[in-house]
PDB file of C-alpha atoms in Angstrom:
ATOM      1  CA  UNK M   1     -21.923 -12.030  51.335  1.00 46.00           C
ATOM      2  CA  UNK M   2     -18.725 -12.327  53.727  1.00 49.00           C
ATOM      3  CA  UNK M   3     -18.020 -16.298  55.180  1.00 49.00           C
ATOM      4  CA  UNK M   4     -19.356 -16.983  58.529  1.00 48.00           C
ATOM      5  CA  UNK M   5     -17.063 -18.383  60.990  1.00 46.00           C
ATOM      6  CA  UNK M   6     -18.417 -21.545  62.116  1.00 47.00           C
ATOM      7  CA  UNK M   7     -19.798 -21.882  65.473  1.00 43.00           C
ATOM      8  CA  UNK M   8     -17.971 -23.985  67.814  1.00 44.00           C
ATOM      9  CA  UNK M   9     -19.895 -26.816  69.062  1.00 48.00           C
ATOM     10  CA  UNK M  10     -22.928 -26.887  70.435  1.00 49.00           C
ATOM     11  CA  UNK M  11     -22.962 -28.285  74.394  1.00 48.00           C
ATOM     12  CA  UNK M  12     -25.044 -30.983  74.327  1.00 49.00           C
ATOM     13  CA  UNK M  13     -27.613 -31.687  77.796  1.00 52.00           C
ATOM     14  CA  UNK M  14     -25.504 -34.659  78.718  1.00 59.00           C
ATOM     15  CA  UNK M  15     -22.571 -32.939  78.777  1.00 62.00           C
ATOM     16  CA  UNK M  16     -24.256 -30.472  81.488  1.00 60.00           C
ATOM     17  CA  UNK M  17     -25.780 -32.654  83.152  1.00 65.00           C
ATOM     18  CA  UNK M  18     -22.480 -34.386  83.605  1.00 70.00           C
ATOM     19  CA  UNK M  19     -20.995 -31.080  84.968  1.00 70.00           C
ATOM     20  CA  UNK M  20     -24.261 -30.200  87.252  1.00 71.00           C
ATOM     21  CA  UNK M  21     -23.764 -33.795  88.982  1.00 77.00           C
ATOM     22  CA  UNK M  22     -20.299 -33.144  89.158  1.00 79.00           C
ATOM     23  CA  UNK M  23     -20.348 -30.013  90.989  1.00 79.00           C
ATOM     24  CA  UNK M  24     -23.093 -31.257  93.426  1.00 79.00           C
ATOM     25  CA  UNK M  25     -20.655 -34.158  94.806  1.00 84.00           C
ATOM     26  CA  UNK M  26     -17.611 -31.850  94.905  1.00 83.00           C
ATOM     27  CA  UNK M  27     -20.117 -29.239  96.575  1.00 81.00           C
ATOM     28  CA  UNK M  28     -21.585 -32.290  98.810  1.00 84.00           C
ATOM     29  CA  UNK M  29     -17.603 -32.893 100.366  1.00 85.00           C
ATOM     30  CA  UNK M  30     -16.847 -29.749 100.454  1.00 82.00           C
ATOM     31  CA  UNK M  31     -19.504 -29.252 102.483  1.00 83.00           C
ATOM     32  CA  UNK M  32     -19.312 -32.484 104.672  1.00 89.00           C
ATOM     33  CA  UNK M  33     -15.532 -31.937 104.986  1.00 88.00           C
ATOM     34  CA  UNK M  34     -15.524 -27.875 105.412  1.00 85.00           C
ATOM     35  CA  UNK M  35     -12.243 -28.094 102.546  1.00 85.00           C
ATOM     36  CA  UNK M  36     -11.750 -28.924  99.133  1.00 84.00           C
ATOM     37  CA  UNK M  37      -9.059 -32.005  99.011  1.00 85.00           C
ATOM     38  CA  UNK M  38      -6.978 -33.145  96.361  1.00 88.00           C
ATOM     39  CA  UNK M  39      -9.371 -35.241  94.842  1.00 87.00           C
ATOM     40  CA  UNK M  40     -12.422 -32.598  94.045  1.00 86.00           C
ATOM     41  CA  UNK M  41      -9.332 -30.444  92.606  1.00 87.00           C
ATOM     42  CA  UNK M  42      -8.925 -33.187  90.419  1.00 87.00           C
ATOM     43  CA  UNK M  43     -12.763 -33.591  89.568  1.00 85.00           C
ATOM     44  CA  UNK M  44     -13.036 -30.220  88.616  1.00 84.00           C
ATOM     45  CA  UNK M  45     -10.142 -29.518  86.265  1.00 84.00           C
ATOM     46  CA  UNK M  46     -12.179 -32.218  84.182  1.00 80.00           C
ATOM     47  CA  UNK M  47     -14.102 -29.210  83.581  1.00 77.00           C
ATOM     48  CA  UNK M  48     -12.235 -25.922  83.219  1.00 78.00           C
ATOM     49  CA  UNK M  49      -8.407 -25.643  83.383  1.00 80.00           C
ATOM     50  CA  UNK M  50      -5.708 -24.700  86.611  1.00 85.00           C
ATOM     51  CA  UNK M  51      -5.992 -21.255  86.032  1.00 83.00           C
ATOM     52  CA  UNK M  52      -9.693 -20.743  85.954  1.00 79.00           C
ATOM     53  CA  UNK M  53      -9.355 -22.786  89.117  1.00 83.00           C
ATOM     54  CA  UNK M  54      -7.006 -21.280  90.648  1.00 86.00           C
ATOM     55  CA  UNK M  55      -8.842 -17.560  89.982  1.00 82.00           C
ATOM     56  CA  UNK M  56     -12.320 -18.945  91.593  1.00 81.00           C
ATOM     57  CA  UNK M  57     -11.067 -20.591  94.290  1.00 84.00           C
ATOM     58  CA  UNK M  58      -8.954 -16.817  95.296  1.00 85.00           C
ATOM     59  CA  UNK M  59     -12.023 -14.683  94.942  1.00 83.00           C
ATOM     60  CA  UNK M  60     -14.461 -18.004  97.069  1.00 81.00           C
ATOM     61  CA  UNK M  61     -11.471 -17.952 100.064  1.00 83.00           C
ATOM     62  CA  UNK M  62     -11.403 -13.910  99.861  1.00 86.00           C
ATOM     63  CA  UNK M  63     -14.952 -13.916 100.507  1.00 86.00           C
ATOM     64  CA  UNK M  64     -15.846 -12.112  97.339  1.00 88.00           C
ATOM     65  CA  UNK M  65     -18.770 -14.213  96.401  1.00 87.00           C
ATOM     66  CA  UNK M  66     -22.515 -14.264  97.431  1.00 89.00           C
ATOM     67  CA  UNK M  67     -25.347 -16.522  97.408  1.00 88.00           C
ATOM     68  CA  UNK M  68     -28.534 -14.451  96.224  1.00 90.00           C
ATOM     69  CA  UNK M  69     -31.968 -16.217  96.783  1.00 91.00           C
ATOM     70  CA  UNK M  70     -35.298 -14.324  95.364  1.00 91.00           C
ATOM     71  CA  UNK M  71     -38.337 -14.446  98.315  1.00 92.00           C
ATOM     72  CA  UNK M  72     -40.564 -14.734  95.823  1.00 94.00           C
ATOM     73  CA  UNK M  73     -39.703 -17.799  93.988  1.00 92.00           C
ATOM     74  CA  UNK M  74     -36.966 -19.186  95.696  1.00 90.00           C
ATOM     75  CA  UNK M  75     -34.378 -18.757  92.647  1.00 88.00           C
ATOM     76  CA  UNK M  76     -30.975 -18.370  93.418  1.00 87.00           C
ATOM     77  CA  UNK M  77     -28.098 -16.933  91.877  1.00 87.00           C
ATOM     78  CA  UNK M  78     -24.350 -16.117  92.929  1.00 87.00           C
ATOM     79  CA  UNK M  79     -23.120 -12.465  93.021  1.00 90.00           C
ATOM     80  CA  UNK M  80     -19.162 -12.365  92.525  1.00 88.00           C
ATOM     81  CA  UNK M  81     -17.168  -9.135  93.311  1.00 86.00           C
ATOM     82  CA  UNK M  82     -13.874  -9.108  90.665  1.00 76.00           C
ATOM     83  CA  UNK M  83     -10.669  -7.655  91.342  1.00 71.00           C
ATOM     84  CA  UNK M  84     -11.515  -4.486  90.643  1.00 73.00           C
ATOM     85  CA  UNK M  85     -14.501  -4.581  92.523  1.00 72.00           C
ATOM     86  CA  UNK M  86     -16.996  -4.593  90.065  1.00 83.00           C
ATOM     87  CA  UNK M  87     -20.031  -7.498  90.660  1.00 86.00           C
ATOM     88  CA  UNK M  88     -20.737  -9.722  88.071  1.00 87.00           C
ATOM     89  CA  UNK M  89     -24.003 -12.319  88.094  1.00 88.00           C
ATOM     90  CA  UNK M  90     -23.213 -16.061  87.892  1.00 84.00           C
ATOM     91  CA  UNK M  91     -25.402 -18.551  87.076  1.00 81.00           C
ATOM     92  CA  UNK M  92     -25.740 -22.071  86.638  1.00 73.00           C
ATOM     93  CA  UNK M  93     -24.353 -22.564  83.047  1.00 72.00           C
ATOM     94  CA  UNK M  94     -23.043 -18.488  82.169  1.00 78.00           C
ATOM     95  CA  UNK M  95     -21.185 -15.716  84.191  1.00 80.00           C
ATOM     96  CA  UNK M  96     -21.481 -12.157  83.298  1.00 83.00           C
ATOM     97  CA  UNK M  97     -17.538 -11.346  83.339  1.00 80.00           C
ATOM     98  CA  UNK M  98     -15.092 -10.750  80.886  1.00 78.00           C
ATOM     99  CA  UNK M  99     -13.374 -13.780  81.264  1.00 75.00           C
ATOM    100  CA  UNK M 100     -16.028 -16.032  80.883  1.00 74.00           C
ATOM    101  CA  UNK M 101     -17.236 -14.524  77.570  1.00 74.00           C
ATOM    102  CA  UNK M 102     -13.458 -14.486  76.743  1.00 72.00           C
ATOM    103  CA  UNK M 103     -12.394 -17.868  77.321  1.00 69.00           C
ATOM    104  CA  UNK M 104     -15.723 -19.924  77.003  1.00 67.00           C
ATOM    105  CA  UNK M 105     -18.057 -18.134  74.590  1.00 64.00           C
ATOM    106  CA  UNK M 106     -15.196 -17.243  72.381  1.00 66.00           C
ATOM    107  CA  UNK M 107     -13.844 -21.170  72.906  1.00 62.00           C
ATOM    108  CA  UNK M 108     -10.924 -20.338  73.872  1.00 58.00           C
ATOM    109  CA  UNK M 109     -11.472 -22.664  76.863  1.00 58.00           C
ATOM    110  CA  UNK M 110     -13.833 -25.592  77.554  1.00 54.00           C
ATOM    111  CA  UNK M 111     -15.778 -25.597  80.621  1.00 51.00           C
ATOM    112  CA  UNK M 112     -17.210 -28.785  80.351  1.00 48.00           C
ATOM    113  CA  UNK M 113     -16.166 -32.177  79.844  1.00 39.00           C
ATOM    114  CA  UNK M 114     -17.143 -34.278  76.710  1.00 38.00           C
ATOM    115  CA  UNK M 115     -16.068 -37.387  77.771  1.00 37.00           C
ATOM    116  CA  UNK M 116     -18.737 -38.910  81.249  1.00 36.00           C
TER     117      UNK M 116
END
């Protein structure tokens, strides 16, 4: 039988935990101050790099990204429209596009931080 490739690392509930209370104080500013400063930029490339950044903050200030919350059970998810218009789910800890099966799944890219 061929070699497996190993698996890369297995995130550990800590570590997303870590990045859940993370984004709910950067969320909390943003919020309070109606702009993301300096400082959250900071806080979040603990967590993913300048150029995943940089890509979600074009498609939040274009508008290209909805909040969808189910009647029923009051479950909410985020609906992103791409460049080329197609709409990809996001959800708490997984995204449905390209780039985050490219760059996280594959582990090309972190997206959370090990270190607290």
């Amino acid at each position: 039988t061929p070699a497996r490739a190993p698996l890369p690392p297995a995130f550990l509930m800590d570590d997303l935990v870590h990045v859940d209370n993370l984004l709910d104080s950067v969320l909390a500013v943003v919020r309070e101050r109606g702009k993301i400063t300096e400082t959250e930029m900071a806080s979040l490339l603990n967590i993913t790099t300048q150029k995943t950044l940089d890509h979600a903050l074009e498609i939040v200030e274009r508008s290209l990204v909805t909040k969808v919350v189910c009647e029923s059970s009051g479950r909410s998810f985020f609906e992103a429209r791409g460049r080329s218009k197609d709409h990809y789910v996001c959800l708490k800890n997984h995204c449905s596009c390209d780039a985050f099966a490219y760059q996280v799944v594959t582990g090309k890219e972190n997206y959370v931080s090990l270190a607290p």
